[in-house]
Amino acid sequence: MARTHNLGFPRIGAKRELKFAQEAYWKGQSSLAELKASGAKLRQRHWENQAGLDLVPVGDFSFYDQVLDMSFTLGNLPERVRGFHGDVLDNYFRVARGRSAQAAEAHAGCCGGVAAGEMTKWFDTNYHYIVPEFTAGTEFKLDAGRLLEQLAEAQAQGVKAKPVIVGPVTYLAIGKAKDDSDRLALLPRLLPVYAQLLETLAAQGVEWVQIDEPVLVTELDAAWQGAFETAYGELKTSRVKLLLATYFGQLLENVALAARLPVAGLHVDAVNGRDDVLPLIEALPADSVLSLGVVNGRNIWKTDLNATLDWLEPLAQRLGERLWIAPSCSLLHVPVDLASEQKLDAEVKSWLAFALQKLDEVRVLAQALNQGRQAVRAELDANGADIQARRNSPRVNNPAVKAALAKVDARLGERQQPYAERAARQAALLKLPKFPTTTIGSFPQTADIRQARSQFKAGEIDEAAYQAAMRAEIARSVREQEALGLDVLVHGEAERNDMVEYFGEQLDGYAFSQFGWVQSYGSRCVKPPILFGDISRPKAMTVEWIRYAQSLTDKPMKGMLTGPVTILNWSFVRDDQPRAVSCRQLALAIRQEVLDLEQAGVRVIQIDEAALREGLPLRRAQWQEYLDWAVECFRITANGVADETQIHTHMCYSEFNDIIASIADMDADVITIETSRSDMELLDAFDDFKYPNEIGPGVYDIHSPNIPTEAHMVNLMKKAAERIPAERLWVNPDCGLKTRQWNEVIPALTNMVSAARALRESVA
């Protein structure tokens, strides 16, 4: 009998209940007890949603981030937050976002926030985790309170609990040594704490523990491979059974390593790594469980159940009770429930599966394996009909788009002149000072903006009233920027709900959900568009808004666009053609918008590619193929303009030192990046690589409520000037400001402009 389980469930709630509870507490509108009660209520509901599984994850719920949870479980707290005397959850929020609720800070006698933990992408997803911090002297001490509390709740509810933790090798691999020490040297100190944790769970009656080691699907040198042997050799004496879980990719050369680790079971991503499965079956010990992730945990398309069963049935005959069935990875990366959707039309909806529907797919597959296909014939027939209808739908296939794509050649991606000549022409036209200041694009999405958008969608106000409200907000943003003294302005993006969704709503080939929210980080949730068909742009998307904003000022106004690679990577992308093909279709559509902006007189155009790096394959051997088409798509988008038109791009919260040459190949005139949380460490790439164009290293961490001082920003820019000539440096925040409040933004930008003026004086 094949068993069923899940690796993790979305924690935010079907209607983003966790987000609203978090933010109410941070704003001082609710108590810590109320926040914890909200979390308990969500956990109870989510366990009920998974009640049909043989084993249910516990500990996958988090008030911010599962990696930060593991840091606190291991007692690995940054020095700056030790000695805090308030509730542990308040200290946890201080690491996550620089501070907890204002009330908690005051109660603890704090004089303000602390530096928030560095944040980066979880492997190749759009989920952000808080990077563990290490030094050569790091010590670990078990604090299992959070996990034990959730386990007790689950057991009281009758849940067949499988605690979930981040494994020791992955935990070290995804962290950062602040003193450049060897992270692997910490393994002997770390493993006894893991052993103690497993023993603590065994004492609570736990049989199975899921220990996540996704780093196994990456290329590992001999030292890191040896770390796996050491770690699991030491943990094999635990009284619990370990299910070592890998996901997001293929094991490839790590198959033999994974198969010989002394664990009771191994989970593999059979969506991305199907070719690993037969070698694993041959290599695993005869009594080892093999869990196959056969339902895609990262995308929202229905599984072809009949085709999956064709593949699974012979494996089930070989493995018997050793076979477990699950999603490929945690369902953290997909929305909760398709059933509540009212916005999606019936045809597109019939092609989709959200978290609850994916668990139902797992149930149907296991039931078919255990009882025969006839036991679930109706479900299999309905699924087959939906799969075939999607394949044949004329909404998916547009011959005109395919014909346009066939005409693409290398000339579309070339500027007329090299950067040096373009820069001189742009300088003569724009007349900017040294250390020019700008922002990344968005300004606070106020309650008035959200109310107007909601009223317009509900039909309570007409389009004219909505546009008037948005124009008023744009005018406010322009006034504030002129008062601050910024050099290149933005229109503030009041009319945009999301930097990807806004564009997707105006492109053919996209669909949009009502409740398709997923967590990006903390309380930040996004609703990825659903890219289901060939992409085209029926009409201009941004021109009138930017033209209006430019009419309000004599200063340069940036046209703000999201680039094709980011639109692709932040969408749920069709799985019936290569991603590169979909990206080229997007590039052609956004290129039309760039040319229309230039035709409207816009001389600075920013094409954000915040997600360029996260699309990288997990294995370096596969990087170049991706980078070739990703850079090509950006260049197709950006390079139809005249030399006088200045092209900007933006990237945030990504380690890109190792792809800096490809970023230079994009040939944007100006690139803005995140560097504030990393204290300019991201600029280490420029020690060995002479970046040829202009760059704005972000000096204002917009994901923290802390307001940076002028001196702090001057210091960061001076560090930048050690690597990049001052005449090619811009001063800007590290990301858009939509999530902040005006009362935070104004003083922070005031200090930023003052910092730029101080820098100009220092080099005069």
PDB file of C-alpha atoms in Angstrom, residues 89-245:
ATOM      1  CA  LEU A  89       8.653  36.155  19.099  1.00  0.00           C
ATOM      2  CA  ASP A  90       9.419  39.863  19.443  1.00  0.00           C
ATOM      3  CA  ASN A  91      13.129  39.123  19.228  1.00  0.00           C
ATOM      4  CA  TYR A  92      12.408  36.910  16.237  1.00  0.00           C
ATOM      5  CA  PHE A  93      10.729  39.822  14.453  1.00  0.00           C
ATOM      6  CA  ARG A  94      13.716  42.031  15.263  1.00  0.00           C
ATOM      7  CA  VAL A  95      15.950  39.679  13.268  1.00  0.00           C
ATOM      8  CA  ALA A  96      13.360  39.339  10.494  1.00  0.00           C
ATOM      9  CA  ARG A  97      12.542  42.995   9.931  1.00  0.00           C
ATOM     10  CA  GLY A  98      14.709  45.152  12.180  1.00  0.00           C
ATOM     11  CA  ARG A  99      12.104  45.568  14.908  1.00  0.00           C
ATOM     12  CA  SER A 100       8.968  44.023  16.334  1.00  0.00           C
ATOM     13  CA  ALA A 101       5.848  45.995  17.196  1.00  0.00           C
ATOM     14  CA  GLN A 102       6.462  49.530  18.428  1.00  0.00           C
ATOM     15  CA  ALA A 103       4.822  48.640  21.726  1.00  0.00           C
ATOM     16  CA  ALA A 104       7.129  45.681  22.213  1.00  0.00           C
ATOM     17  CA  GLU A 105      10.193  47.815  21.561  1.00  0.00           C
ATOM     18  CA  ALA A 106       9.091  50.325  24.148  1.00  0.00           C
ATOM     19  CA  HIS A 107       8.256  47.620  26.679  1.00  0.00           C
ATOM     20  CA  ALA A 108      11.686  46.094  26.295  1.00  0.00           C
ATOM     21  CA  GLY A 109      13.352  49.425  26.878  1.00  0.00           C
ATOM     22  CA  CYS A 110      14.796  49.527  23.376  1.00  0.00           C
ATOM     23  CA  CYS A 111      15.764  52.773  21.770  1.00  0.00           C
ATOM     24  CA  GLY A 112      14.845  51.626  18.279  1.00  0.00           C
ATOM     25  CA  GLY A 113      15.417  48.810  15.868  1.00  0.00           C
ATOM     26  CA  VAL A 114      18.429  46.732  14.954  1.00  0.00           C
ATOM     27  CA  ALA A 115      19.823  45.745  11.580  1.00  0.00           C
ATOM     28  CA  ALA A 116      17.484  43.213  10.019  1.00  0.00           C
ATOM     29  CA  GLY A 117      18.876  39.886   8.885  1.00  0.00           C
ATOM     30  CA  GLU A 118      19.997  39.619   5.293  1.00  0.00           C
ATOM     31  CA  MET A 119      17.318  38.244   3.003  1.00  0.00           C
ATOM     32  CA  THR A 120      17.759  36.283  -0.207  1.00  0.00           C
ATOM     33  CA  LYS A 121      15.904  33.873  -2.461  1.00  0.00           C
ATOM     34  CA  TRP A 122      15.209  30.285  -1.384  1.00  0.00           C
ATOM     35  CA  PHE A 123      17.047  28.360  -4.101  1.00  0.00           C
ATOM     36  CA  ASP A 124      15.363  29.216  -7.439  1.00  0.00           C
ATOM     37  CA  THR A 125      11.994  30.291  -6.026  1.00  0.00           C
ATOM     38  CA  ASN A 126      10.498  33.715  -5.351  1.00  0.00           C
ATOM     39  CA  TYR A 127      10.342  32.955  -1.629  1.00  0.00           C
ATOM     40  CA  HIS A 128      12.845  34.909   0.488  1.00  0.00           C
ATOM     41  CA  TYR A 129      14.509  33.513   3.609  1.00  0.00           C
ATOM     42  CA  ILE A 130      16.495  35.187   6.375  1.00  0.00           C
ATOM     43  CA  VAL A 131      20.115  34.170   5.895  1.00  0.00           C
ATOM     44  CA  PRO A 132      21.685  32.427   8.921  1.00  0.00           C
ATOM     45  CA  GLU A 133      24.718  34.303  10.234  1.00  0.00           C
ATOM     46  CA  PHE A 134      27.865  32.532  11.387  1.00  0.00           C
ATOM     47  CA  THR A 135      31.298  33.344  12.723  1.00  0.00           C
ATOM     48  CA  ALA A 136      34.186  31.073  13.642  1.00  0.00           C
ATOM     49  CA  GLY A 137      32.989  31.290  17.245  1.00  0.00           C
ATOM     50  CA  THR A 138      29.316  30.473  16.651  1.00  0.00           C
ATOM     51  CA  GLU A 139      27.841  28.159  19.266  1.00  0.00           C
ATOM     52  CA  PHE A 140      24.501  26.369  19.102  1.00  0.00           C
ATOM     53  CA  LYS A 141      21.992  25.642  21.846  1.00  0.00           C
ATOM     54  CA  LEU A 142      18.658  23.880  21.433  1.00  0.00           C
ATOM     55  CA  ASP A 143      15.429  25.819  21.892  1.00  0.00           C
ATOM     56  CA  ALA A 144      12.695  23.450  20.697  1.00  0.00           C
ATOM     57  CA  GLY A 145       9.830  25.371  22.282  1.00  0.00           C
ATOM     58  CA  ARG A 146       8.200  26.523  19.036  1.00  0.00           C
ATOM     59  CA  LEU A 147       8.266  23.083  17.430  1.00  0.00           C
ATOM     60  CA  LEU A 148       7.140  21.261  20.573  1.00  0.00           C
ATOM     61  CA  GLU A 149       4.239  23.658  21.028  1.00  0.00           C
ATOM     62  CA  GLN A 150       3.031  23.030  17.494  1.00  0.00           C
ATOM     63  CA  LEU A 151       3.546  19.284  17.894  1.00  0.00           C
ATOM     64  CA  ALA A 152       1.453  19.237  21.077  1.00  0.00           C
ATOM     65  CA  GLU A 153      -1.329  21.133  19.296  1.00  0.00           C
ATOM     66  CA  ALA A 154      -1.265  18.659  16.419  1.00  0.00           C
ATOM     67  CA  GLN A 155      -1.267  15.604  18.642  1.00  0.00           C
ATOM     68  CA  ALA A 156      -4.182  16.998  20.656  1.00  0.00           C
ATOM     69  CA  GLN A 157      -6.051  17.405  17.372  1.00  0.00           C
ATOM     70  CA  GLY A 158      -5.337  13.786  16.416  1.00  0.00           C
ATOM     71  CA  VAL A 159      -2.948  14.714  13.607  1.00  0.00           C
ATOM     72  CA  LYS A 160      -0.648  11.974  12.307  1.00  0.00           C
ATOM     73  CA  ALA A 161       2.303  14.301  12.789  1.00  0.00           C
ATOM     74  CA  LYS A 162       5.555  14.366  10.848  1.00  0.00           C
ATOM     75  CA  PRO A 163       7.722  17.239  12.190  1.00  0.00           C
ATOM     76  CA  VAL A 164       9.616  19.169   9.489  1.00  0.00           C
ATOM     77  CA  ILE A 165      13.041  20.738  10.023  1.00  0.00           C
ATOM     78  CA  VAL A 166      15.807  22.155   7.823  1.00  0.00           C
ATOM     79  CA  GLY A 167      18.712  19.710   7.665  1.00  0.00           C
ATOM     80  CA  PRO A 168      22.149  20.551   9.098  1.00  0.00           C
ATOM     81  CA  VAL A 169      24.105  20.557   5.835  1.00  0.00           C
ATOM     82  CA  THR A 170      21.602  22.746   3.993  1.00  0.00           C
ATOM     83  CA  TYR A 171      21.409  25.061   7.022  1.00  0.00           C
ATOM     84  CA  LEU A 172      25.153  25.666   6.885  1.00  0.00           C
ATOM     85  CA  ALA A 173      25.232  25.836   3.089  1.00  0.00           C
ATOM     86  CA  ILE A 174      22.602  28.596   2.802  1.00  0.00           C
ATOM     87  CA  GLY A 175      24.064  30.697   5.611  1.00  0.00           C
ATOM     88  CA  LYS A 176      26.808  33.285   5.516  1.00  0.00           C
ATOM     89  CA  ALA A 177      30.001  33.478   7.568  1.00  0.00           C
ATOM     90  CA  LYS A 178      30.270  37.133   8.563  1.00  0.00           C
ATOM     91  CA  ASP A 179      34.015  36.749   9.185  1.00  0.00           C
ATOM     92  CA  ASP A 180      34.719  34.616   6.091  1.00  0.00           C
ATOM     93  CA  SER A 181      35.366  31.581   8.274  1.00  0.00           C
ATOM     94  CA  ASP A 182      34.678  27.999   7.166  1.00  0.00           C
ATOM     95  CA  ARG A 183      31.017  27.176   7.725  1.00  0.00           C
ATOM     96  CA  LEU A 184      31.702  23.442   7.593  1.00  0.00           C
ATOM     97  CA  ALA A 185      33.998  23.800  10.595  1.00  0.00           C
ATOM     98  CA  LEU A 186      30.833  24.422  12.618  1.00  0.00           C
ATOM     99  CA  LEU A 187      29.345  21.016  11.782  1.00  0.00           C
ATOM    100  CA  PRO A 188      30.820  19.222  14.828  1.00  0.00           C
ATOM    101  CA  ARG A 189      29.181  21.844  17.097  1.00  0.00           C
ATOM    102  CA  LEU A 190      25.901  21.738  15.195  1.00  0.00           C
ATOM    103  CA  LEU A 191      25.254  17.998  15.024  1.00  0.00           C
ATOM    104  CA  PRO A 192      24.885  17.376  18.775  1.00  0.00           C
ATOM    105  CA  VAL A 193      22.107  19.970  18.843  1.00  0.00           C
ATOM    106  CA  TYR A 194      20.334  18.223  15.966  1.00  0.00           C
ATOM    107  CA  ALA A 195      20.743  14.900  17.793  1.00  0.00           C
ATOM    108  CA  GLN A 196      19.267  16.469  20.922  1.00  0.00           C
ATOM    109  CA  LEU A 197      16.339  17.846  18.892  1.00  0.00           C
ATOM    110  CA  LEU A 198      15.589  14.452  17.366  1.00  0.00           C
ATOM    111  CA  GLU A 199      15.751  12.795  20.782  1.00  0.00           C
ATOM    112  CA  THR A 200      13.379  15.432  22.155  1.00  0.00           C
ATOM    113  CA  LEU A 201      10.905  14.665  19.364  1.00  0.00           C
ATOM    114  CA  ALA A 202      11.241  10.915  19.941  1.00  0.00           C
ATOM    115  CA  ALA A 203      10.350  11.481  23.590  1.00  0.00           C
ATOM    116  CA  GLN A 204       7.093  13.060  22.399  1.00  0.00           C
ATOM    117  CA  GLY A 205       6.118   9.902  20.516  1.00  0.00           C
ATOM    118  CA  VAL A 206       7.203  11.042  17.055  1.00  0.00           C
ATOM    119  CA  GLU A 207       7.927   8.213  14.608  1.00  0.00           C
ATOM    120  CA  TRP A 208       8.990  10.107  11.446  1.00  0.00           C
ATOM    121  CA  VAL A 209      10.837  13.422  11.060  1.00  0.00           C
ATOM    122  CA  GLN A 210      11.188  15.118   7.673  1.00  0.00           C
ATOM    123  CA  ILE A 211      14.632  16.662   7.421  1.00  0.00           C
ATOM    124  CA  ASP A 212      14.947  18.937   4.385  1.00  0.00           C
ATOM    125  CA  GLU A 213      18.229  18.882   2.464  1.00  0.00           C
ATOM    126  CA  PRO A 214      17.480  20.584  -0.864  1.00  0.00           C
ATOM    127  CA  VAL A 215      21.159  21.456  -1.286  1.00  0.00           C
ATOM    128  CA  LEU A 216      21.542  17.843  -2.457  1.00  0.00           C
ATOM    129  CA  VAL A 217      20.177  18.858  -5.870  1.00  0.00           C
ATOM    130  CA  THR A 218      23.092  21.266  -6.379  1.00  0.00           C
ATOM    131  CA  GLU A 219      26.696  20.602  -7.350  1.00  0.00           C
ATOM    132  CA  LEU A 220      28.640  19.678  -4.214  1.00  0.00           C
ATOM    133  CA  ASP A 221      32.376  19.507  -3.848  1.00  0.00           C
ATOM    134  CA  ALA A 222      34.040  16.711  -1.890  1.00  0.00           C
ATOM    135  CA  ALA A 223      33.940  18.622   1.405  1.00  0.00           C
ATOM    136  CA  TRP A 224      30.188  19.193   1.266  1.00  0.00           C
ATOM    137  CA  GLN A 225      29.552  15.637   0.115  1.00  0.00           C
ATOM    138  CA  GLY A 226      31.607  14.479   3.064  1.00  0.00           C
ATOM    139  CA  ALA A 227      29.524  16.691   5.354  1.00  0.00           C
ATOM    140  CA  PHE A 228      26.453  14.645   4.437  1.00  0.00           C
ATOM    141  CA  GLU A 229      28.263  11.408   5.306  1.00  0.00           C
ATOM    142  CA  THR A 230      29.423  12.864   8.619  1.00  0.00           C
ATOM    143  CA  ALA A 231      26.078  14.403   9.552  1.00  0.00           C
ATOM    144  CA  TYR A 232      23.860  11.428   8.898  1.00  0.00           C
ATOM    145  CA  GLY A 233      26.435   8.984  10.192  1.00  0.00           C
ATOM    146  CA  GLU A 234      26.138  10.775  13.531  1.00  0.00           C
ATOM    147  CA  LEU A 235      22.347  11.166  13.435  1.00  0.00           C
ATOM    148  CA  LYS A 236      21.616   7.540  12.475  1.00  0.00           C
ATOM    149  CA  THR A 237      21.390   6.484  16.117  1.00  0.00           C
ATOM    150  CA  SER A 238      18.319   8.644  16.649  1.00  0.00           C
ATOM    151  CA  ARG A 239      15.160   6.867  17.818  1.00  0.00           C
ATOM    152  CA  VAL A 240      13.064   8.632  15.162  1.00  0.00           C
ATOM    153  CA  LYS A 241      12.962   7.621  11.521  1.00  0.00           C
ATOM    154  CA  LEU A 242      14.400  10.249   9.216  1.00  0.00           C
ATOM    155  CA  LEU A 243      12.814  11.071   5.857  1.00  0.00           C
ATOM    156  CA  LEU A 244      15.504  13.067   4.091  1.00  0.00           C
ATOM    157  CA  ALA A 245      13.755  15.362   1.593  1.00  0.00           C
TER     158      ALA A 245
END
